[in-house]
Amino acid sequence: MKHDALPTDPAAMAAVARWRLTVRGTVQGVGFRPFVYREATARGLAGWVRNSPAGVIIEVEGDAAALAALRDAIRRTPPANARITALEVRDLAPRGAAGFRIATSEAGGPRSLQLLPDLATCERCLAELLDPNDRRYRYPFINCIDCGPRYSIIEDLPYDRSRTAMRHFPLCAACRAEYHDPANRRFHAEPNACPACGPRLALWEAAGAVLARDDDALVGAAQAIREGRIVAVKGLGGFHLVADARDVAAVARLRARKRRPDKPFAVMFPSLAAIQACCDVSPAAETLLLSAARPIVLLPYRGGPIAPAVAPGNPRLGALLPYTPLHHLLLRELGFPVVATSGNLGGEPIVTDETLALQRLSGLADAFLVHDRPIVRPLDDSLAQLVGGAPQLLRHARGHAPTSLPVAGVRAGLLAGGGHLKTSVALTRETDVVLGAHLGDLESAEACRAHAAALADLVRLLDATPRLAVGDDHPGYASRRTLERTGLPRVTVPHHLAHVAACLAEHGRAPPALGVAWDGTGLGPDGTIWGGEFLRVSGSGWRRIARLRPFPLPGGEAAVREPRRAALGLLYAAYGERALGMTDLTPLAAFAPGERTILGTLLARGVNAPPTSSMGRLFDACAALLGLQQRSSFEGQAAMRLEWAAGPGTPGAAYAFPLREAAEGAVAELDWRPALDALLADIRAGVDIGVIADAWHRGLAAAIVAAAEHAGERTVVLSGGCFQNTFLTEVAVAALRAGGFEPLWHRRIPPNDGGLALGQAVWAGWMEHAGESPCA
Amino acid sequence: LAHGGGGRAMARLIDALIRPAFADAELDRRHDGALLALDGPAAFTTDSYVVRPLVFPGGDIGTLAVHGTVNDLAMCGARPRYLSVGLILEEGLPLAVLRRVVASMGAAATASGVRLVTGDTKVVERGKADGLFINTAGIGQVVAPVPVGPAGVEPGDAVILSGDIGRHGMAIMAAREGFGFETVIESDCAPLAEAVLALFAAGVTVHCLRDLTRGGLASALVEIAEAAGRAIGIDEAAIPVADHVLAACELLGLDPLQVANEGRFVAFVPGAEAERALGALRCHAPASGAVVIGAVKEAPAGEVTCRGALGVERIIDMLSGEQLPRIC
Ligand SMILES: [Fe+3]
Ligand SMILES: [Mg+2]
Ligand SMILES: [Zn+2]
Ligand SMILES: [Zn+2]
């Protein structure tokens, strides 16, 4: 710092001031310092700007009006990808500084800054990529301050090249000049690179031998895909398995190799126009597709070139646009849509390392398009849909993670481990909670290791000192084991409470509220399987005020895989032994007579037939009864079929799901029995499935309103996997609004178990604040 | 059966029914205890048997009570020699059942090469017991040159399973709950000592032995991995499960890895000796289906993984109470 002589002119003295501005939020890796540099120099201000672990610090002096103008510019027109959560201004004594400079980053100290998610290639970089006269023409790793890899390459903070995966690539003279020129849009673009100094492509055959390098590798990979082969492509956050989405045989081969019979694949299209040619793209969907996060967006599929096996029997298609220069080049080379599914073995995390890919994906891919820029942490593609015309994230990953949510009344140091499926991790800080990326299902040893690594990574990256590990109550969840191994004291938060807390926290809200937590299965504090819950939450605790009337699941977890078992359990709960004879119903007919008898005995004896209040399983039962799905090969498959059956234009009279008041102290029950009676009558009368499905959804929406009236809470939170059902959410929201309630549903945080870690951290924090045990 | 207290009635019951079944000179001496000759280190174990139903396809509580204790001795690397028997009978137990059970015990003892040398019988009032409980204790002569147990498990050890799994647990459940499976599942209940002793006779370096009882293969492996501080990796495709047992498990929603067995064990031997061990085991009926199912790894301590389709490894956990669904 220069300490020039103070100005002596009294008039100048009066006009000159010095401010210290601290800017918090997403302010690093977005071109914030060059922006401040330009704004300050344009106004003739002196001083400096620098990154610190707390955010961006600016000390600036000059004319008081110019200072105010700079402050307003920061507030009103920050760089496109910046998000300011706080701007503090402190008055200092002027020192007569001259010139404005960008000072070296300051490491150490408390870290309150936000980590930046990865950003899709910007228009300007794309133009250069395709400009034969540009020195980065067809260079698959072009980026600038507005775009490129961020979270996927960050090794430590503050965000500087030396602490990213780019430290392996010393800048060439040309790139260095850009990097140090405040007027250049690559000024301090940490992943800046060019063909002379940056990462390079290679194409490997299945055993790892190099077939081609650089552009030839890209062209060779495109040729392989064109010929119907499956190519593993190392992208931004991991490998994709890529195949021609139009090629029936290639898609069938991919399904067979992945042993994934039905679960839809995402499709990457060369352009928005190509998506519009076969999908309905609303303006909101278009914005989402083109957002810097570039998620997979579930869109109504009208029909077109896509092989039916990409999303069998599915009226929607998961579409996405290229988000890295590599993907842009590949899709341009191909000119047709490709399946782009996570490069992993079923149940394992996405593969990020090319050497490991050879081993893990050897039976899956025919060739490997790889590069030498290390991926620091795995990031799947994010997945979004539109609910009531607005985006809802179903998988919180690339481009979104990590998410910071300001939460009041929560102390730092709570480390949450999430659930068992769609796991993620979260950590509380002084003023916010940070949710990490989707990690997937903890069904494999590799996934469990990735989960442990993600917990450690979040702690290290945020330089936090965790005090308490927060998890789920279920003793069989693998996340529980990971948390045990942290050696931290542990608390658990009931599954459905965590769902409700996640939704409140996402909206920056706090109790009181009525939580409607509907999902597949979660362990309740009474040791039974919950899933159709109405929880009243307050600042000091919670109470289950109502639940779905329980029914047994013959075979336990087997009933999750086989909706016909949920149907059998439901019928048995309603009609007893008589249910076993209802072979006119599809789910009953789907069992061999011997199986039916044995399952009947199982139900009668209560052996491995745990009772559940699960709404997800009730949806399964209904889908099975309607003949839509008897066995599921992926989560939510049956419920989705029921949702799609309830298409527009088939309004049915809502089925009755009465809320039965219970005796003093007991929990009220949402009774499915009248709806089941009506449903069976309609099935037997041959009523259209669309009408039945519609009546089902509307009946449940009405039940939510009745429960809200019963609870007397104005705010009603809709959370849990069942609210991935857009139709259910939309009718419930409309019904609640009509009833004078304020419905809250998920937007940025998934309604499924992907939100649990956030909810666990926040609920444990709130209860700590209230001096309550989290499980109270 | 109505033989309360002691006295004449009891003496008649023992004389008429129990002693002949066990047919041992030591019992015939009608003394307060047995006098035994043993040389060298001995293994000593006891277990109580309360299984329901008392009789099931492939055996009864009597066979279990002998095989269970004999097998525990074998797992210590010992040749079973002597057994004691304690019977607790509930008033009203059909004599035919008692007759069958003690006959089974006698036959099982003969088959296991073990002598029933001392015993005790009590009859309790109706409602004070559930039909019949049996306690057996056993003494065996240690033949293992070095102690066998989890502490001896080393990385590179082969994990040998003596035969197909899940039959006992499924047979019991089917009999108890009245599941009428198309093919009747018979318990695997069997004496394991001969097969185990064959390992020692063949000079195999046996590091650890464990019979698979409650909690099944999964619990046995997790217990050993935890006690040994090693990791165990097994291969799903290598684990034999009879088709009708697998079908029953699927229908009832049970994991065969967690179903009980009464005539199966795992042996940990150096990888290089696995073939020789298999050769020795396969000569003995209860272990004729012995196979290598996996291997011991250095780390992570206590972790048991099972490699399934596509090579994906899942973590095997011990059964903790009732299995509750985890899929949300
Ligand atoms: Fe859930
Ligand atoms: Mg025992
Ligand atoms: Zn750019
Ligand atoms: Zn360069």
Short mmCIF file of N, CA, C and O in Angstrom, two decimals, chain A residues 257 259 345-346 360 420 443-445 449 474 476 481 495 519 521 523 555 557 560 565 598 601-602 605 607-608 635 753, chain B residues 173 176-181 250-254 303 305 309-315 317 322-328:
data_model
loop_
_atom_site.label_atom_id
_atom_site.label_comp_id
_atom_site.label_asym_id
_atom_site.label_seq_id
_atom_site.Cartn_x
_atom_site.Cartn_y
_atom_site.Cartn_z
N ARG A 257 -25.77 -53.52 -22.00
CA ARG A 257 -24.48 -53.46 -21.32
C ARG A 257 -24.59 -52.83 -19.94
O ARG A 257 -23.92 -53.21 -19.00
N ARG A 259 -27.22 -52.93 -18.16
CA ARG A 259 -28.27 -53.68 -17.46
C ARG A 259 -29.29 -52.72 -16.85
O ARG A 259 -29.57 -52.73 -15.66
N LEU A 345 -21.10 -47.77 -13.66
CA LEU A 345 -21.77 -49.05 -13.55
C LEU A 345 -22.98 -48.80 -12.66
O LEU A 345 -22.92 -47.97 -11.76
N GLY A 346 -24.06 -49.52 -12.91
CA GLY A 346 -25.28 -49.31 -12.14
C GLY A 346 -24.99 -49.26 -10.64
O GLY A 346 -24.40 -50.18 -10.10
N ARG A 360 -13.40 -49.55 -15.18
CA ARG A 360 -14.80 -49.65 -14.77
C ARG A 360 -15.76 -49.70 -15.94
O ARG A 360 -16.83 -50.28 -15.83
N HIS A 420 -30.09 -42.49 1.96
CA HIS A 420 -29.46 -43.69 1.42
C HIS A 420 -29.44 -43.64 -0.11
O HIS A 420 -28.47 -44.03 -0.74
N GLU A 443 -25.73 -47.73 -2.75
CA GLU A 443 -25.95 -49.17 -2.88
C GLU A 443 -24.66 -49.91 -3.21
O GLU A 443 -24.63 -51.12 -3.22
N SER A 444 -23.61 -49.19 -3.54
CA SER A 444 -22.35 -49.85 -3.88
C SER A 444 -21.26 -49.36 -2.94
O SER A 444 -21.34 -48.27 -2.36
N ALA A 445 -20.23 -50.17 -2.82
CA ALA A 445 -19.10 -49.80 -1.97
C ALA A 445 -18.43 -48.53 -2.50
O ALA A 445 -18.02 -47.66 -1.73
N ARG A 449 -17.80 -44.92 -0.60
CA ARG A 449 -16.50 -44.23 -0.52
C ARG A 449 -16.62 -42.80 -1.02
O ARG A 449 -16.07 -41.87 -0.44
N HIS A 474 -32.63 -44.27 10.07
CA HIS A 474 -32.65 -45.65 9.59
C HIS A 474 -31.32 -46.35 9.84
O HIS A 474 -30.28 -45.90 9.36
N GLY A 476 -30.21 -49.02 8.63
CA GLY A 476 -29.68 -49.71 7.45
C GLY A 476 -29.11 -48.76 6.40
O GLY A 476 -28.57 -49.22 5.40
N ARG A 481 -23.20 -45.22 8.41
CA ARG A 481 -21.87 -45.76 8.65
C ARG A 481 -20.79 -44.71 8.36
O ARG A 481 -19.84 -44.56 9.11
N HIS A 495 -36.60 -38.79 9.06
CA HIS A 495 -36.58 -38.64 7.60
C HIS A 495 -37.55 -37.57 7.08
O HIS A 495 -37.17 -36.66 6.35
N ASP A 519 -43.59 -39.57 0.59
CA ASP A 519 -42.54 -40.19 -0.21
C ASP A 519 -42.70 -41.70 -0.19
O ASP A 519 -43.75 -42.22 0.21
N THR A 521 -40.45 -44.43 1.24
CA THR A 521 -40.30 -44.99 2.57
C THR A 521 -39.24 -44.23 3.33
O THR A 521 -38.22 -43.83 2.80
N LEU A 523 -37.84 -44.15 7.71
CA LEU A 523 -38.10 -44.72 9.03
C LEU A 523 -38.65 -43.65 9.97
O LEU A 523 -38.06 -42.58 10.12
N GLY A 555 -43.35 -58.80 1.98
CA GLY A 555 -42.01 -58.98 1.43
C GLY A 555 -41.11 -57.77 1.66
O GLY A 555 -39.99 -57.75 1.16
N GLU A 557 -38.88 -54.87 1.37
CA GLU A 557 -38.28 -54.14 0.26
C GLU A 557 -38.69 -54.70 -1.10
O GLU A 557 -38.69 -53.99 -2.10
N VAL A 560 -41.24 -52.78 -2.74
CA VAL A 560 -40.84 -51.54 -3.40
C VAL A 560 -40.54 -51.80 -4.87
O VAL A 560 -40.82 -50.99 -5.74
N ARG A 565 -47.23 -56.08 -5.17
CA ARG A 565 -47.25 -56.46 -3.75
C ARG A 565 -47.89 -55.37 -2.90
O ARG A 565 -48.61 -55.66 -1.94
N ILE A 598 -49.05 -68.19 -0.57
CA ILE A 598 -47.96 -67.97 0.38
C ILE A 598 -47.93 -66.52 0.86
O ILE A 598 -47.77 -66.25 2.05
N THR A 601 -50.49 -66.08 3.41
CA THR A 601 -50.04 -66.57 4.72
C THR A 601 -49.10 -65.55 5.36
O THR A 601 -49.19 -65.25 6.55
N LEU A 602 -48.20 -65.02 4.53
CA LEU A 602 -47.25 -64.02 5.01
C LEU A 602 -47.99 -62.83 5.64
O LEU A 602 -47.64 -62.36 6.73
N ARG A 605 -49.87 -63.93 8.89
CA ARG A 605 -48.97 -64.16 10.02
C ARG A 605 -48.14 -62.91 10.36
O ARG A 605 -47.43 -62.91 11.36
N VAL A 607 -45.49 -61.88 8.82
CA VAL A 607 -44.06 -62.16 8.68
C VAL A 607 -43.49 -61.34 7.52
O VAL A 607 -43.99 -61.43 6.41
N ASN A 608 -42.46 -60.57 7.78
CA ASN A 608 -41.87 -59.71 6.76
C ASN A 608 -42.94 -59.00 5.93
O ASN A 608 -42.88 -58.99 4.70
N GLU A 635 -36.73 -46.45 -9.32
CA GLU A 635 -37.53 -45.75 -8.33
C GLU A 635 -38.58 -44.86 -8.98
O GLU A 635 -38.28 -44.12 -9.90
N ASP A 753 -35.07 -37.39 -1.89
CA ASP A 753 -34.08 -37.51 -0.81
C ASP A 753 -32.81 -36.69 -1.05
O ASP A 753 -31.97 -36.57 -0.16
N MET B 173 -38.80 -71.57 8.69
CA MET B 173 -39.83 -70.56 8.50
C MET B 173 -41.05 -71.16 7.81
O MET B 173 -42.20 -70.90 8.21
N ARG B 176 -42.86 -73.29 10.34
CA ARG B 176 -43.45 -72.53 11.44
C ARG B 176 -44.66 -71.73 10.97
O ARG B 176 -45.69 -71.68 11.64
N GLU B 177 -44.53 -71.08 9.81
CA GLU B 177 -45.59 -70.18 9.37
C GLU B 177 -46.60 -70.88 8.46
O GLU B 177 -47.62 -70.30 8.12
N GLY B 178 -46.26 -72.10 8.02
CA GLY B 178 -47.19 -72.82 7.16
C GLY B 178 -47.16 -72.37 5.71
O GLY B 178 -48.18 -72.33 5.05
N PHE B 179 -45.96 -71.97 5.23
CA PHE B 179 -45.84 -71.62 3.81
C PHE B 179 -45.76 -72.91 3.00
O PHE B 179 -44.84 -73.71 3.19
N GLY B 180 -46.71 -73.12 2.12
CA GLY B 180 -46.70 -74.35 1.35
C GLY B 180 -45.93 -74.21 0.05
O GLY B 180 -46.52 -74.08 -1.02
N PHE B 181 -44.59 -74.22 0.15
CA PHE B 181 -43.79 -74.13 -1.08
C PHE B 181 -43.99 -75.37 -1.93
O PHE B 181 -44.14 -76.47 -1.40
N GLU B 250 -36.94 -64.95 -2.62
CA GLU B 250 -37.45 -63.84 -3.41
C GLU B 250 -38.91 -63.57 -3.10
O GLU B 250 -39.32 -62.44 -2.92
N LEU B 251 -39.67 -64.64 -3.01
CA LEU B 251 -41.09 -64.47 -2.74
C LEU B 251 -41.33 -63.83 -1.37
O LEU B 251 -42.17 -62.96 -1.22
N LEU B 252 -40.55 -64.25 -0.39
CA LEU B 252 -40.76 -63.72 0.96
C LEU B 252 -39.99 -62.42 1.20
O LEU B 252 -40.12 -61.79 2.23
N GLY B 253 -39.17 -62.03 0.22
CA GLY B 253 -38.42 -60.78 0.37
C GLY B 253 -37.25 -60.91 1.32
O GLY B 253 -36.93 -59.98 2.05
N LEU B 254 -36.60 -62.08 1.32
CA LEU B 254 -35.47 -62.29 2.23
C LEU B 254 -34.18 -62.41 1.43
O LEU B 254 -34.18 -62.84 0.29
N GLU B 303 -14.83 -54.35 6.59
CA GLU B 303 -15.75 -54.18 5.47
C GLU B 303 -15.90 -55.47 4.66
O GLU B 303 -14.92 -56.07 4.24
N THR B 305 -17.62 -56.89 1.25
CA THR B 305 -18.28 -56.48 0.02
C THR B 305 -18.61 -57.71 -0.81
O THR B 305 -17.92 -58.72 -0.74
N ALA B 309 -23.52 -58.48 -10.32
CA ALA B 309 -23.54 -58.35 -11.78
C ALA B 309 -22.75 -57.11 -12.18
O ALA B 309 -22.74 -56.11 -11.47
N LEU B 310 -22.05 -57.16 -13.30
CA LEU B 310 -21.29 -56.04 -13.84
C LEU B 310 -20.06 -55.70 -13.01
O LEU B 310 -19.34 -54.77 -13.32
N GLY B 311 -19.84 -56.42 -11.91
CA GLY B 311 -18.67 -56.13 -11.09
C GLY B 311 -18.91 -55.04 -10.06
O GLY B 311 -17.96 -54.55 -9.45
N VAL B 312 -20.16 -54.65 -9.87
CA VAL B 312 -20.45 -53.64 -8.84
C VAL B 312 -20.40 -54.31 -7.46
O VAL B 312 -20.99 -55.36 -7.26
N GLU B 313 -19.68 -53.69 -6.56
CA GLU B 313 -19.57 -54.24 -5.21
C GLU B 313 -20.57 -53.56 -4.29
O GLU B 313 -20.65 -52.34 -4.24
N ARG B 314 -21.32 -54.39 -3.54
CA ARG B 314 -22.19 -53.79 -2.52
C ARG B 314 -21.65 -54.16 -1.16
O ARG B 314 -20.94 -55.17 -1.00
N ILE B 315 -21.96 -53.36 -0.18
CA ILE B 315 -21.47 -53.61 1.17
C ILE B 315 -22.45 -54.54 1.88
O ILE B 315 -23.66 -54.33 1.83
N ASP B 317 -24.01 -56.10 5.16
CA ASP B 317 -24.19 -55.69 6.55
C ASP B 317 -24.76 -56.84 7.37
O ASP B 317 -25.35 -57.76 6.83
N GLU B 322 -35.41 -56.54 12.26
CA GLU B 322 -36.18 -56.76 11.05
C GLU B 322 -35.61 -55.91 9.94
O GLU B 322 -35.16 -54.79 10.14
N GLN B 323 -35.59 -56.48 8.72
CA GLN B 323 -35.14 -55.72 7.57
C GLN B 323 -36.23 -54.74 7.18
O GLN B 323 -37.33 -55.15 6.83
N LEU B 324 -35.94 -53.45 7.21
CA LEU B 324 -36.94 -52.47 6.79
C LEU B 324 -36.51 -51.87 5.46
O LEU B 324 -35.33 -51.67 5.23
N PRO B 325 -37.47 -51.61 4.60
CA PRO B 325 -37.10 -51.07 3.29
C PRO B 325 -36.33 -49.74 3.42
O PRO B 325 -36.60 -48.96 4.33
N ARG B 326 -35.39 -49.58 2.51
CA ARG B 326 -34.61 -48.35 2.54
C ARG B 326 -34.90 -47.47 1.34
O ARG B 326 -34.48 -46.33 1.29
N ILE B 327 -35.56 -48.08 0.35
CA ILE B 327 -35.76 -47.32 -0.87
C ILE B 327 -36.85 -46.28 -0.66
O ILE B 327 -37.95 -46.61 -0.26
N CYS B 328 -36.51 -45.02 -0.90
CA CYS B 328 -37.47 -43.96 -0.63
C CYS B 328 -38.25 -43.62 -1.89
O CYS B 328 -37.70 -43.44 -2.91
#
